[in-house]
Coordinates of C-alpha atoms in Angstrom, one line a residue:
Chain S
M32 CA 213.3 260.3 303.4
N33 CA 209.9 260.7 304.8
E34 CA 209.2 264.7 305.8
E35 CA 206.0 264.1 307.2
G36 CA 207.6 261.6 309.6
W37 CA 210.3 264.0 310.6
A38 CA 207.8 266.7 311.2
S39 CA 206.1 264.1 313.8
R40 CA 209.0 263.1 315.7
L41 CA 210.7 266.3 315.9
R42 CA 207.0 267.8 317.7
Q43 CA 207.8 264.8 320.0
D44 CA 211.2 266.1 320.9
D45 CA 213.2 263.1 318.9
T46 CA 216.8 264.4 318.6
A47 CA 217.1 261.4 316.1
A48 CA 214.9 262.6 313.9
L49 CA 216.9 266.2 313.5
Q50 CA 220.3 264.3 313.0
E51 CA 218.0 262.6 310.2
V52 CA 216.7 266.0 308.8
M53 CA 220.7 267.4 309.2
D54 CA 222.3 264.4 307.4
A55 CA 219.6 264.7 304.6
Y56 CA 219.9 268.7 303.9
T57 CA 223.2 270.0 305.4
A58 CA 225.2 269.4 302.2
Y59 CA 222.6 271.3 300.4
L60 CA 221.7 274.2 302.5
C61 CA 225.7 275.1 302.6
T62 CA 226.1 274.7 299.0
V63 CA 223.1 277.3 298.9
A64 CA 224.8 279.5 301.1
R65 CA 227.8 279.3 299.7
N66 CA 226.6 280.0 296.6
M67 CA 225.0 282.8 297.4
A68 CA 227.0 284.9 299.2
A69 CA 230.7 283.3 298.1
P70 CA 233.7 285.2 298.8
A71 CA 231.8 287.3 301.0
L72 CA 230.7 284.8 303.5
T73 CA 233.8 282.4 304.2
A74 CA 233.4 278.6 305.0
Q75 CA 232.8 279.5 308.7
D76 CA 230.2 281.7 308.6
V77 CA 228.5 279.1 306.1
E78 CA 228.3 276.6 309.0
E79 CA 227.6 279.2 311.5
I80 CA 224.6 279.6 308.9
V81 CA 223.3 276.4 308.4
S82 CA 223.6 275.3 312.2
E83 CA 221.3 278.5 313.1
A84 CA 218.7 276.9 310.2
F85 CA 218.9 273.8 312.3
V86 CA 218.7 275.1 315.7
R87 CA 215.5 276.9 314.5
L88 CA 213.9 274.0 313.2
W89 CA 214.4 272.9 316.6
T90 CA 213.4 275.8 318.3
H91 CA 209.8 275.6 316.4
R92 CA 209.5 272.2 315.7
N93 CA 205.7 272.3 317.6
T94 CA 204.3 275.4 315.6
L95 CA 205.6 273.2 312.2
D96 CA 202.9 272.7 309.9
P97 CA 203.3 268.9 308.5
A98 CA 201.8 269.9 305.2
L99 CA 204.6 272.1 304.4
S100 CA 207.8 271.1 303.8
L101 CA 211.1 271.0 305.8
K102 CA 213.4 271.3 303.4
G103 CA 211.7 274.8 302.1
Y104 CA 211.4 275.8 305.4
L105 CA 215.0 275.1 306.2
L106 CA 215.9 276.6 302.5
R107 CA 214.4 280.2 303.4
V108 CA 216.1 280.4 307.4
T109 CA 219.6 279.8 305.0
K110 CA 218.6 282.4 303.3
N111 CA 217.3 285.3 305.4
L112 CA 220.3 284.3 307.8
A113 CA 222.6 284.5 304.7
V114 CA 221.4 287.7 304.2
D115 CA 221.4 289.1 307.3
K116 CA 224.7 288.2 307.3
L117 CA 225.7 290.3 304.4
R118 CA 223.6 292.6 306.0
S119 CA 225.2 293.0 309.2
E120 CA 228.6 293.5 307.2
K121 CA 226.9 296.9 306.1
N122 CA 227.8 298.9 302.5
A123 CA 230.5 296.4 301.8
C124 CA 227.9 293.8 300.4
L125 CA 225.1 295.5 299.9
P126 CA 225.1 295.3 296.4
L127 CA 224.8 291.6 297.0
V128 CA 222.8 291.9 299.5
E129 CA 220.3 293.7 296.6
E130 CA 220.8 291.2 293.7
I131 CA 219.8 288.4 296.4
V132 CA 216.5 290.0 297.8
A133 CA 215.8 291.4 294.0
C134 CA 216.5 287.5 292.7
R135 CA 212.3 286.0 293.0
D136 CA 211.0 284.9 290.4
E137 CA 207.2 283.5 290.7
V138 CA 204.7 282.1 288.0
E139 CA 200.9 282.0 289.0
T140 CA 199.6 279.1 288.5
A141 CA 196.4 276.6 289.7
L142 CA 198.1 273.6 290.1
E143 CA 198.3 272.1 293.5
R144 CA 201.7 272.3 295.1
A145 CA 202.6 268.4 294.4
E146 CA 201.3 268.5 291.2
A147 CA 203.7 271.7 290.2
V148 CA 206.6 269.9 291.5
A149 CA 205.7 266.9 289.3
R150 CA 204.9 269.0 285.9
L151 CA 208.4 270.7 286.8
Q152 CA 210.1 266.8 287.1
R153 CA 208.9 266.2 284.0
H154 CA 209.9 269.5 282.3
L155 CA 213.3 269.3 283.7
A156 CA 213.5 265.6 282.1
A157 CA 212.3 266.6 278.7
L158 CA 215.0 269.2 278.3
P159 CA 218.6 268.9 277.1
R160 CA 220.8 268.2 279.5
Q161 CA 223.0 271.6 279.4
D162 CA 219.5 273.4 279.6
R163 CA 218.1 271.2 282.7
D164 CA 221.8 271.7 284.4
L165 CA 221.3 275.6 284.0
L166 CA 218.2 275.7 285.5
L167 CA 218.9 273.5 288.3
R168 CA 222.1 275.8 288.6
F169 CA 219.8 278.5 288.9
Y170 CA 217.1 277.9 291.1
Y171 CA 218.3 274.7 292.8
Y172 CA 221.6 275.5 293.8
H173 CA 220.9 279.6 293.9
Q174 CA 224.2 280.0 291.9
R175 CA 224.8 283.5 290.8
T176 CA 224.4 284.2 287.0
C177 CA 227.7 285.6 287.0
D178 CA 229.1 282.0 288.3
I179 CA 227.5 280.2 286.4
A180 CA 228.2 281.5 282.9
K181 CA 231.9 281.4 284.0
A182 CA 231.2 277.5 284.6
Y183 CA 230.1 277.7 280.8
G184 CA 232.8 280.2 279.4
I185 CA 230.2 282.2 278.0
Q186 CA 229.5 285.9 278.2
H187 CA 227.2 286.4 281.5
G188 CA 224.7 288.6 278.9
A189 CA 224.3 285.4 276.5
L190 CA 224.1 283.2 280.1
R191 CA 221.1 285.6 281.3
T192 CA 219.4 286.1 277.4
R193 CA 219.0 282.0 277.6
L194 CA 218.0 281.6 281.2
S195 CA 215.1 283.8 280.3
R196 CA 214.0 281.9 277.9
L197 CA 214.4 278.6 280.0
R198 CA 212.5 280.7 282.6
A199 CA 209.6 281.7 280.4
R200 CA 209.3 277.8 279.0
L201 CA 209.1 276.7 282.1
K202 CA 206.5 279.9 283.3
K203 CA 204.3 278.4 280.4
E204 CA 204.7 275.0 281.4
L205 CA 203.5 275.6 285.1
E206 CA 200.3 278.0 283.9
R207 CA 199.2 275.9 281.7
E208 CA 195.7 274.8 282.3
D209 CA 195.0 271.1 282.4
R210 CA 193.0 269.9 279.2
P211 CA 190.0 267.6 279.9
Chain K
M141 CA 192.2 279.8 291.5
T142 CA 195.6 280.8 290.9
E143 CA 198.3 280.8 293.5
K144 CA 201.9 282.2 293.2
I145 CA 204.9 280.1 293.6
E146 CA 208.4 281.5 294.1
L147 CA 210.6 279.2 291.4
H148 CA 213.5 278.9 294.2
D149 CA 210.6 277.4 296.6
L150 CA 209.4 275.0 293.7
F151 CA 212.5 273.7 292.7
A152 CA 213.7 272.8 296.3
Q153 CA 210.8 270.3 296.4
I154 CA 213.0 268.1 294.0
D155 CA 216.0 266.6 294.7
D156 CA 219.7 266.6 292.9
T157 CA 222.9 266.3 293.9
T158 CA 225.0 267.2 290.9
Q159 CA 226.1 270.3 291.9
L160 CA 226.8 269.8 295.9
N161 CA 230.0 271.5 297.3
T162 CA 231.1 271.1 300.7
Q163 CA 234.8 271.7 300.4
G164 CA 236.1 273.1 303.4
I165 CA 232.8 272.7 305.5
R166 CA 233.0 270.5 307.9
E167 CA 229.7 269.2 308.3
E168 CA 230.3 267.1 311.2
R169 CA 230.8 270.2 313.5
I170 CA 228.0 271.8 312.4
K171 CA 225.8 269.1 313.5
A172 CA 228.0 268.9 316.7
A173 CA 227.0 272.6 317.4
V174 CA 223.1 272.2 316.5
L175 CA 223.1 269.2 319.1
D176 CA 224.9 271.0 321.8
K177 CA 222.6 274.4 321.1
I178 CA 219.8 272.7 321.7
Q179 CA 220.4 270.9 324.8
P180 CA 218.5 273.1 327.4
P181 CA 220.8 274.5 330.2
Q182 CA 220.6 273.1 333.7
T183 CA 218.5 276.3 334.9
E184 CA 216.1 275.1 332.7
R185 CA 215.9 271.7 333.5
I186 CA 215.4 273.0 336.7
R187 CA 212.3 275.4 336.2
R188 CA 210.5 272.4 334.1
G189 CA 209.8 270.9 337.6
R190 CA 208.3 274.1 339.1
P191 CA 205.6 275.2 335.8
S192 CA 203.0 276.4 338.3
R193 CA 205.4 279.3 339.8
R194 CA 206.5 280.0 335.5
W195 CA 203.0 280.1 334.5
F196 CA 202.0 282.4 337.3
A197 CA 205.1 284.9 336.4
A198 CA 203.7 284.5 332.5
L199 CA 200.4 285.9 333.7
I200 CA 201.8 288.5 335.5
A201 CA 204.0 290.0 332.6
A202 CA 201.2 289.2 329.6
A203 CA 199.3 291.3 332.5
C204 CA 201.8 293.6 332.7
A205 CA 202.4 294.1 329.4
L206 CA 198.4 294.9 328.2
V207 CA 198.5 297.6 330.7
L208 CA 201.4 299.1 329.4
S209 CA 200.8 298.7 326.1
M210 CA 197.2 300.2 326.2
G211 CA 198.5 303.5 328.3
V212 CA 200.2 304.1 325.9
C213 CA 199.3 303.5 322.3
A214 CA 197.0 306.7 322.8
L215 CA 200.9 308.7 323.1
T216 CA 202.6 306.4 320.2
G217 CA 200.2 307.0 317.7
G218 CA 199.2 303.9 314.4
L219 CA 202.5 302.3 314.2
F220 CA 202.9 299.8 311.6
G221 CA 206.5 298.1 311.8
V222 CA 207.5 298.9 315.1
R223 CA 204.4 298.8 317.5
L224 CA 203.5 297.9 321.4
L225 CA 203.0 294.2 322.5
D226 CA 199.3 293.2 322.8
D227 CA 197.3 289.9 322.5
S228 CA 196.8 290.0 318.7
Q229 CA 200.3 290.6 318.1
R230 CA 201.0 287.5 320.6
Q231 CA 198.7 285.5 319.0
A232 CA 200.0 286.5 315.7
L233 CA 203.5 285.2 316.7
Q234 CA 202.2 281.9 317.6
T235 CA 201.2 281.0 313.5
P236 CA 203.5 279.3 311.9
R237 CA 205.8 282.0 310.1
Y238 CA 207.2 280.1 306.4
A239 CA 204.5 278.8 303.8
V240 CA 207.0 277.2 300.7
I241 CA 204.6 278.0 298.2
A242 CA 203.2 281.2 298.2
G243 CA 205.7 283.3 297.5
S244 CA 206.3 286.3 300.3
R245 CA 207.6 289.0 298.1
L246 CA 209.9 291.3 299.6
P247 CA 209.1 295.0 299.4
E248 CA 209.9 296.6 296.6
T249 CA 212.7 299.2 297.8
G250 CA 212.3 302.8 296.9
D251 CA 212.5 306.1 298.4
D252 CA 209.1 306.8 298.0
E253 CA 207.8 303.7 299.9
R254 CA 210.1 305.0 303.0
L255 CA 207.4 304.7 306.3
L256 CA 208.0 306.8 309.3
T257 CA 205.5 306.6 312.1
G258 CA 205.0 308.4 315.2
Y259 CA 207.5 311.1 316.1
S260 CA 209.9 309.4 313.4
A261 CA 209.3 312.1 310.8
Q262 CA 210.2 314.9 312.5
I263 CA 213.2 313.0 314.7
L264 CA 215.2 311.9 311.4
D265 CA 216.9 313.7 308.3
E266 CA 214.8 312.4 305.2
E267 CA 217.4 313.9 303.2
Y268 CA 220.0 312.3 304.6
L269 CA 218.6 309.0 304.5
A270 CA 217.5 309.4 300.9
E271 CA 221.2 310.9 299.9
N272 CA 223.1 308.1 301.2
E273 CA 220.5 305.1 300.5
L274 CA 220.3 304.1 303.9
I275 CA 218.1 301.0 303.8
F276 CA 217.6 300.0 307.7
F277 CA 215.5 303.7 308.0
D278 CA 212.7 302.4 305.4
S279 CA 210.4 301.4 308.1
V280 CA 210.8 303.3 311.4
G281 CA 208.3 304.0 314.4
T282 CA 208.6 305.4 317.7
I283 CA 208.0 303.6 321.5
T284 CA 207.4 306.5 323.7
G285 CA 208.4 305.8 327.0
E286 CA 207.4 307.3 330.7
T287 CA 210.1 309.4 332.7
E288 CA 210.7 309.3 336.1
D289 CA 213.9 310.5 338.5
G290 CA 216.0 310.9 335.3
Q291 CA 214.8 307.4 333.8
T292 CA 212.5 306.5 330.7
A293 CA 211.1 302.8 331.0
F294 CA 209.3 301.6 328.1
P295 CA 206.9 299.2 327.2
E296 CA 207.4 296.2 325.6
F297 CA 207.4 296.1 322.1
I298 CA 207.3 294.3 319.0
F299 CA 209.2 294.7 315.4
E300 CA 210.9 292.4 312.7
N301 CA 213.5 292.2 310.3
G302 CA 215.0 295.8 309.0
D303 CA 212.2 298.0 311.2
T304 CA 213.6 300.8 313.2
A305 CA 212.3 301.8 316.6
I306 CA 213.4 305.1 317.9
L307 CA 213.2 305.2 321.8
T308 CA 211.6 308.8 322.6
Q309 CA 210.6 310.7 325.9
P310 CA 206.5 311.0 326.2
Q311 CA 206.1 313.7 324.0
G312 CA 208.4 312.8 321.1
E313 CA 211.1 314.7 322.7
G314 CA 214.7 313.4 322.7
W315 CA 217.4 313.8 325.5
Q316 CA 219.1 317.3 326.2
L317 CA 222.6 316.6 326.7
Q318 CA 225.8 318.7 327.3
Q319 CA 229.1 317.3 326.4
G320 CA 230.3 314.8 328.3
D321 CA 227.4 313.9 329.5
T322 CA 226.6 310.1 329.9
I323 CA 223.1 308.3 329.6
T324 CA 222.8 304.7 329.7
V325 CA 220.7 302.5 327.2
T326 CA 219.4 298.8 328.6
F327 CA 216.9 296.7 327.0
R328 CA 216.2 292.9 327.2
Q329 CA 215.4 290.6 324.3
N330 CA 211.6 288.5 325.7
I331 CA 212.5 285.3 324.2
Q332 CA 210.2 283.0 326.1
D333 CA 207.0 284.9 324.8
N334 CA 208.3 284.8 321.4
P335 CA 208.2 281.6 319.4
N336 CA 210.6 283.1 317.0
A337 CA 213.3 283.9 319.2
F338 CA 217.0 282.2 318.8
P339 CA 217.9 280.7 322.1
Q340 CA 220.4 282.5 322.4
G341 CA 218.8 286.0 321.3
N342 CA 218.3 287.4 318.1
K343 CA 220.7 290.0 316.0
L344 CA 220.2 293.7 316.9
S345 CA 221.7 297.1 316.1
L346 CA 221.9 300.2 318.6
G347 CA 222.4 303.7 317.3
V348 CA 222.0 307.0 318.0
I349 CA 220.5 309.9 316.0
L350 CA 222.0 313.6 316.4
D351 CA 220.5 316.2 314.4
G352 CA 218.9 313.6 312.4
I353 CA 221.6 311.3 311.4
P354 CA 221.7 308.2 312.6
Q355 CA 224.7 306.5 313.7
D356 CA 225.4 302.9 314.8
L357 CA 226.3 302.2 317.9
W358 CA 226.4 298.4 318.7
Q359 CA 225.6 295.6 317.1
G360 CA 225.1 291.8 318.6
S361 CA 222.2 289.3 319.8
D362 CA 223.1 289.8 323.6
T363 CA 219.4 288.7 325.2
S364 CA 220.2 292.1 328.1
F365 CA 222.5 294.7 327.0
T366 CA 223.1 297.7 328.7
F367 CA 225.2 300.1 326.8
C368 CA 227.2 303.3 328.3
Y369 CA 227.0 306.8 326.0
T370 CA 228.8 309.7 326.3
A371 CA 227.8 312.8 324.4
P372 CA 230.9 314.0 322.2
R373 CA 229.0 317.7 322.1
A374 CA 225.9 319.4 323.2
G375 CA 223.0 318.3 321.2
T376 CA 219.6 316.1 321.1
F377 CA 220.1 312.7 321.2
Y378 CA 217.9 310.4 320.1
F379 CA 218.3 306.5 320.6
Y380 CA 217.0 303.5 318.3
L381 CA 217.1 299.7 318.1
Q382 CA 217.0 297.9 314.9
D383 CA 215.8 294.2 314.4
L384 CA 218.9 292.7 311.9
S385 CA 217.6 289.2 312.7
S386 CA 214.9 287.7 309.9
E387 CA 212.7 286.9 312.6
P388 CA 210.5 289.3 315.1
V389 CA 212.2 290.2 318.2
I390 CA 210.0 291.4 321.4
I391 CA 211.6 294.3 323.1
T392 CA 211.3 294.3 326.8
D393 CA 212.5 296.1 330.0
A394 CA 214.4 299.1 327.9
A395 CA 214.9 302.2 329.6
V396 CA 217.0 305.2 328.9
T397 CA 218.5 306.6 332.0
L398 CA 220.8 310.2 332.3
E399 CA 223.3 309.9 334.8
Q400 CA 223.8 312.2 337.0
P401 CA 227.1 314.2 337.5

């Protein structure tokens, strides 16, 4: 996988590069879209959303910054399209839209992006398996907390408390200054 | 110097396959649909052989938009979300619209954050909006047109996700209709000048406002659309467009025409 190479080839109208990007990320984007908005979105909705995300990547291929992540771009587009789809259903899906929109979590750090990712990976590797799994389900796969609680067979409140503690530790790790 | 990082974006930079779930989803169908959509249509291929005419048309369109924008800006007042398409807006459209690390937090929702610009505060019933929690009317602006022979033509304008643009006559007036009167609303999406546009058009909503109460009439992503509306009763009517897509949309050739009885 070489994101910079893909971005460069996309700018040269190389559809083979787009196919490679689709091979790499289709399953992930489908999983995220489904996790965010099931059961409001059907499998067909998810297919349409993810295909639109790739079409937009192609449409904007000449303005893509190779220093930024194609995966992050596709993820953000997929999430926005899922929210648009839910909003178009109007009142029936508005609580879910609000839940998704509210589900943003920022840390303030002096780290470079690559260093932040490396530190995140080290932090995850050092966690007990179930804690790592919980963070991945929530932040990487965008599973909703009620679904994670069901998967673990625990109360929703207990899951949120546990997630909150893990998030606090992660933030502390990412906001920590490097000592010389 | 510190920077804000959205944790979901940060996690997207790692790779994990333990929880992938594509059951019921046909990945090959997605890929086929993408490849089908990105093929340029036949007419586009023909146009590519004649660049000089295309550039000439684009220059003419840009000049017309600029002149119209300058003329109507004074009437429209300071718009925030909904705004006329000028050079600075065109330039802004060329900027890549994504940044993976620096989180672009969505505006918090709240009644005190509703933004009604232009004539919209006089047109919409704010109490109704607040009571019914209509989230699509948090950012509203007006676009004024010029009326001649029963047709009001509007300058090219741009708006973003969730923005509402109310179409008005030159002094912010609506259309006085009697029961049974017919009025036609037409518009096009300018996807040529908008690098963020979907090839098949971005999703929009068209609606009508009667006595301050908005009501949806149509939703879709047609790049060119005409809607005929028959007044259910006498009153003052306004029409609005909403950007339901995630990207900015440029509306061009918008017009409201009162059909003669």
